[in-house]
């Protein structure tokens, strides 16, 4: 049962344009969401997060939007740069006894062309 | 700050042998560490939660006798893959949780590539 889904395995974007990566979740107990960037043979690097009490969080070129009613979040990167090319994972965390445990999506490979 | 290291970064072993992977938080103390496994082109799957001074909590379907976890100190957790088989070949990633200003943040190690021949 995939509780966090990234339905697009890959995304190709021109440099300078906007990249939009999407993520859907099914578990209503998730209250905190994170985006990670990962290169092959390396561990994930934290990018940006959002609490379920917010609907938007912005950090420089990265903005995460959360639509709780639709159980959907998205990561916007603008402008996209070739160095942004990597695999992007969204992850979700629940409170209570599961506190700290992250559930990851399958990842989306982003390629930014010069 | 908040650096997590893993050792070794890559290991090749023969079937039937045991392999130990270390996860260290270099500049903070972590009472909780997590072990993940990633198959090619797939997501990171949580294997177990490692708590300092107590037994690890394993996710459903993960054999605790196969994947031994020891969290002996606030900066070190080890994962031992016992009697490794080719199907255990994977990328193993640990993370360490640090309390920052009242909330917990996870920092990931660089991962260990295990190949079992």
Tab-separated table of C-alpha atoms in Angstrom:
chain	number	residue	atom	x	y	z
A	1	UNK	CA	0.000	0.000	0.000
A	2	UNK	CA	1.770	3.088	-1.297
A	3	UNK	CA	0.718	5.865	1.077
A	4	UNK	CA	2.784	8.510	-0.698
A	5	UNK	CA	2.739	8.553	-4.474
A	6	UNK	CA	4.667	10.457	-7.061
A	7	UNK	CA	2.970	9.506	-10.274
A	8	UNK	CA	5.432	11.121	-12.639
A	9	UNK	CA	8.648	9.097	-12.798
A	10	UNK	CA	10.397	11.830	-14.733
A	11	UNK	CA	10.147	15.473	-15.742
A	12	UNK	CA	12.144	17.400	-18.298
A	13	UNK	CA	12.307	21.196	-18.164
A	14	UNK	CA	14.182	23.934	-19.966
A	15	UNK	CA	16.580	26.063	-17.937
A	16	UNK	CA	14.886	29.189	-16.597
A	17	UNK	CA	11.403	27.680	-16.730
A	18	UNK	CA	9.331	26.436	-13.818
A	19	UNK	CA	9.556	22.837	-12.613
A	20	UNK	CA	6.475	21.450	-10.885
A	21	UNK	CA	6.755	18.147	-9.068
A	22	UNK	CA	3.636	16.553	-7.675
A	23	UNK	CA	2.925	14.236	-4.786
A	24	UNK	CA	-0.270	12.624	-3.483
A	25	UNK	CA	-0.878	10.922	-0.173
A	26	UNK	CA	-3.607	8.775	1.293
A	27	UNK	CA	-2.949	8.743	5.038
A	28	UNK	CA	-4.869	11.545	6.753
A	29	UNK	CA	-2.632	11.145	9.825
A	30	UNK	CA	0.284	12.721	7.992
A	31	UNK	CA	0.866	16.186	9.437
A	32	UNK	CA	4.243	17.164	8.058
A	33	UNK	CA	5.600	16.921	4.541
A	34	UNK	CA	9.109	17.210	3.202
A	35	UNK	CA	10.895	17.325	-0.123
A	36	UNK	CA	14.334	15.811	-0.603
A	37	UNK	CA	16.797	15.962	-3.451
A	38	UNK	CA	18.937	12.933	-4.147
A	39	UNK	CA	21.833	12.144	-6.440
A	40	UNK	CA	22.713	8.545	-7.350
A	41	UNK	CA	24.695	6.702	-4.674
A	42	UNK	CA	24.153	9.514	-2.177
A	43	UNK	CA	21.784	10.093	0.710
A	44	UNK	CA	18.813	12.466	0.356
A	45	UNK	CA	19.343	16.153	1.048
A	46	UNK	CA	16.550	18.108	2.679
A	47	UNK	CA	15.071	20.870	0.534
A	48	UNK	CA	11.923	22.266	2.046
A	49	UNK	CA	9.052	21.207	4.265
A	50	UNK	CA	5.534	22.215	5.169
A	51	UNK	CA	3.309	21.617	8.140
A	52	UNK	CA	-0.282	20.562	7.625
A	53	UNK	CA	-1.458	23.804	9.231
A	54	UNK	CA	-0.055	25.766	6.296
A	55	UNK	CA	-0.815	25.719	2.605
A	56	UNK	CA	2.371	27.292	1.306
A	57	UNK	CA	6.017	27.555	2.264
A	58	UNK	CA	8.651	29.368	0.278
A	59	UNK	CA	12.440	29.248	0.416
A	60	UNK	CA	14.276	31.028	-2.346
A	61	UNK	CA	13.568	29.324	-5.655
A	62	UNK	CA	11.610	26.536	-3.959
A	63	UNK	CA	7.963	26.722	-2.976
A	64	UNK	CA	5.862	23.898	-1.623
A	65	UNK	CA	2.083	23.998	-1.824
A	66	UNK	CA	-0.206	21.795	0.230
A	67	UNK	CA	-3.845	21.068	-0.575
A	68	UNK	CA	-5.120	19.058	2.380
A	69	UNK	CA	-8.586	18.474	1.008
A	70	UNK	CA	-7.112	16.915	-2.105
A	71	UNK	CA	-4.266	15.256	-0.172
A	72	UNK	CA	-1.877	16.725	-2.674
A	73	UNK	CA	1.342	18.679	-2.468
A	74	UNK	CA	3.593	20.119	-5.091
A	75	UNK	CA	7.097	21.514	-5.286
A	76	UNK	CA	7.732	24.482	-7.564
A	77	UNK	CA	11.238	25.363	-8.621
A	78	UNK	CA	11.608	28.659	-10.414
A	79	UNK	CA	13.731	29.417	-12.263
A	80	UNK	CA	15.009	25.911	-12.880
A	81	UNK	CA	18.750	25.441	-13.233
A	82	UNK	CA	20.787	22.554	-14.683
A	83	UNK	CA	22.168	21.917	-11.192
A	84	UNK	CA	18.646	21.089	-10.062
A	85	UNK	CA	18.785	17.885	-12.113
A	86	UNK	CA	18.380	15.054	-9.598
A	87	UNK	CA	15.786	12.715	-8.159
A	88	UNK	CA	13.218	14.448	-5.977
A	89	UNK	CA	11.403	12.570	-3.241
A	90	UNK	CA	8.457	13.768	-1.281
A	91	UNK	CA	8.064	12.333	2.196
A	92	UNK	CA	5.397	12.478	4.858
A	93	UNK	CA	5.422	12.136	8.602
A	94	UNK	CA	2.674	11.299	11.037
A	95	UNK	CA	2.454	12.292	14.658
A	96	UNK	CA	1.803	10.117	17.672
A	97	UNK	CA	3.641	6.832	18.042
A	98	UNK	CA	4.885	7.078	14.474
A	99	UNK	CA	6.627	10.350	15.180
A	100	UNK	CA	9.802	10.736	13.212
A	101	UNK	CA	9.163	7.958	10.736
A	102	UNK	CA	9.127	9.123	7.143
A	103	UNK	CA	7.192	7.547	4.315
A	104	UNK	CA	8.695	8.303	0.928
A	105	UNK	CA	7.210	8.523	-2.524
A	106	UNK	CA	8.801	6.737	-5.462
A	107	UNK	CA	10.706	9.785	-6.621
A	108	UNK	CA	10.677	11.928	-9.762
A	109	UNK	CA	13.743	12.330	-11.920
A	110	UNK	CA	14.066	15.991	-12.869
A	111	UNK	CA	16.235	16.916	-15.829
A	112	UNK	CA	16.850	20.590	-16.513
A	113	UNK	CA	18.245	21.224	-19.978
A	114	UNK	CA	20.537	24.211	-20.601
B	1	UNK	CA	26.570	21.132	11.243
B	2	UNK	CA	24.232	18.099	11.317
B	3	UNK	CA	26.494	15.734	9.423
B	4	UNK	CA	25.808	12.009	9.284
B	5	UNK	CA	28.434	9.596	8.035
B	6	UNK	CA	28.217	5.974	6.976
B	7	UNK	CA	30.954	3.406	6.724
B	8	UNK	CA	31.730	1.705	4.488
B	9	UNK	CA	30.411	3.526	1.446
B	10	UNK	CA	30.639	0.381	-0.619
B	11	UNK	CA	31.083	-3.280	0.271
B	12	UNK	CA	31.214	-6.467	-1.745
B	13	UNK	CA	30.930	-9.753	0.087
B	14	UNK	CA	30.390	-13.429	-0.551
B	15	UNK	CA	27.070	-15.091	0.059
B	16	UNK	CA	26.774	-16.382	3.612
B	17	UNK	CA	28.993	-13.790	5.242
B	18	UNK	CA	27.895	-10.998	7.573
B	19	UNK	CA	28.384	-7.325	6.889
B	20	UNK	CA	28.316	-4.467	9.394
B	21	UNK	CA	27.417	-0.921	8.373
B	22	UNK	CA	28.045	1.992	10.719
B	23	UNK	CA	26.038	5.195	10.939
B	24	UNK	CA	27.452	8.101	12.918
B	25	UNK	CA	26.124	11.541	13.758
B	26	UNK	CA	29.289	13.621	13.724
B	27	UNK	CA	28.275	16.863	15.381
B	28	UNK	CA	25.100	16.121	17.281
B	29	UNK	CA	23.615	13.476	19.495
B	30	UNK	CA	20.875	11.328	18.091
B	31	UNK	CA	18.708	9.244	20.365
B	32	UNK	CA	16.878	8.013	17.307
B	33	UNK	CA	18.283	6.824	14.028
B	34	UNK	CA	16.522	5.205	11.097
B	35	UNK	CA	17.657	2.612	8.583
B	36	UNK	CA	16.325	2.655	5.032
B	37	UNK	CA	16.829	0.468	2.013
B	38	UNK	CA	16.572	1.534	-1.586
B	39	UNK	CA	16.288	-0.753	-4.578
B	40	UNK	CA	17.214	0.575	-8.016
B	41	UNK	CA	14.740	3.148	-9.301
B	42	UNK	CA	12.547	2.675	-6.270
B	43	UNK	CA	11.665	4.583	-3.139
B	44	UNK	CA	13.445	4.549	0.194
B	45	UNK	CA	11.820	1.916	2.356
B	46	UNK	CA	12.075	2.282	6.120
B	47	UNK	CA	13.493	-0.891	7.643
B	48	UNK	CA	13.724	-0.055	11.311
B	49	UNK	CA	13.886	2.638	13.941
B	50	UNK	CA	16.971	2.506	16.137
B	51	UNK	CA	16.699	3.929	19.640
B	52	UNK	CA	19.742	4.450	21.841
B	53	UNK	CA	19.817	2.032	24.719
B	54	UNK	CA	16.821	-0.013	23.651
B	55	UNK	CA	15.780	-2.550	21.057
B	56	UNK	CA	15.153	-1.448	17.514
B	57	UNK	CA	11.627	-1.331	16.135
B	58	UNK	CA	11.329	-3.145	12.829
B	59	UNK	CA	8.844	-2.426	10.064
B	60	UNK	CA	6.485	-5.115	8.940
B	61	UNK	CA	8.180	-7.663	6.720
B	62	UNK	CA	11.727	-6.884	7.865
B	63	UNK	CA	13.474	-9.845	9.498
B	64	UNK	CA	15.004	-8.669	12.756
B	65	UNK	CA	17.272	-11.718	12.975
B	66	UNK	CA	18.531	-10.970	9.499
B	67	UNK	CA	19.131	-7.273	9.992
B	68	UNK	CA	20.618	-6.732	13.443
B	69	UNK	CA	20.598	-3.172	14.713
B	70	UNK	CA	22.600	-1.898	17.660
B	71	UNK	CA	22.413	1.703	18.867
B	72	UNK	CA	25.118	1.604	21.502
B	73	UNK	CA	25.714	5.322	21.884
B	74	UNK	CA	24.106	8.655	21.080
B	75	UNK	CA	26.246	9.011	17.975
B	76	UNK	CA	26.485	5.491	16.587
B	77	UNK	CA	24.068	2.932	15.209
B	78	UNK	CA	25.135	-0.213	13.379
B	79	UNK	CA	23.257	-2.433	10.955
B	80	UNK	CA	24.570	-5.967	10.524
B	81	UNK	CA	23.299	-7.974	7.588
B	82	UNK	CA	23.725	-11.559	8.732
B	83	UNK	CA	24.288	-14.463	6.351
B	84	UNK	CA	23.975	-12.153	3.395
B	85	UNK	CA	22.484	-13.400	0.139
B	86	UNK	CA	22.391	-11.823	-3.313
B	87	UNK	CA	18.833	-10.578	-2.733
B	88	UNK	CA	20.195	-8.457	0.133
B	89	UNK	CA	22.174	-6.438	-2.383
B	90	UNK	CA	20.870	-2.918	-2.117
B	91	UNK	CA	21.629	0.661	-1.139
B	92	UNK	CA	21.320	1.125	2.616
B	93	UNK	CA	20.826	4.619	4.014
B	94	UNK	CA	20.677	5.737	7.621
B	95	UNK	CA	19.335	8.945	9.068
B	96	UNK	CA	19.746	10.546	12.461
B	97	UNK	CA	17.161	12.678	14.160
B	98	UNK	CA	18.141	15.915	15.858
B	99	UNK	CA	15.930	18.102	17.966
B	100	UNK	CA	16.063	21.614	16.580
B	101	UNK	CA	14.179	24.314	18.343
B	102	UNK	CA	11.437	22.034	19.543
B	103	UNK	CA	10.960	20.001	16.409
B	104	UNK	CA	12.845	16.973	15.129
B	105	UNK	CA	14.707	17.011	11.861
B	106	UNK	CA	16.275	14.034	10.092
B	107	UNK	CA	19.654	14.137	8.457
B	108	UNK	CA	20.693	11.407	6.080
B	109	UNK	CA	23.960	9.631	5.622
B	110	UNK	CA	25.525	9.181	2.185
B	111	UNK	CA	24.475	5.537	1.974
B	112	UNK	CA	26.227	2.185	1.671
B	113	UNK	CA	26.119	0.098	-1.474
B	114	UNK	CA	26.074	-3.593	-0.565
B	115	UNK	CA	26.742	-6.179	-3.256
B	116	UNK	CA	26.477	-9.839	-2.306
B	117	UNK	CA	28.048	-12.247	-4.770
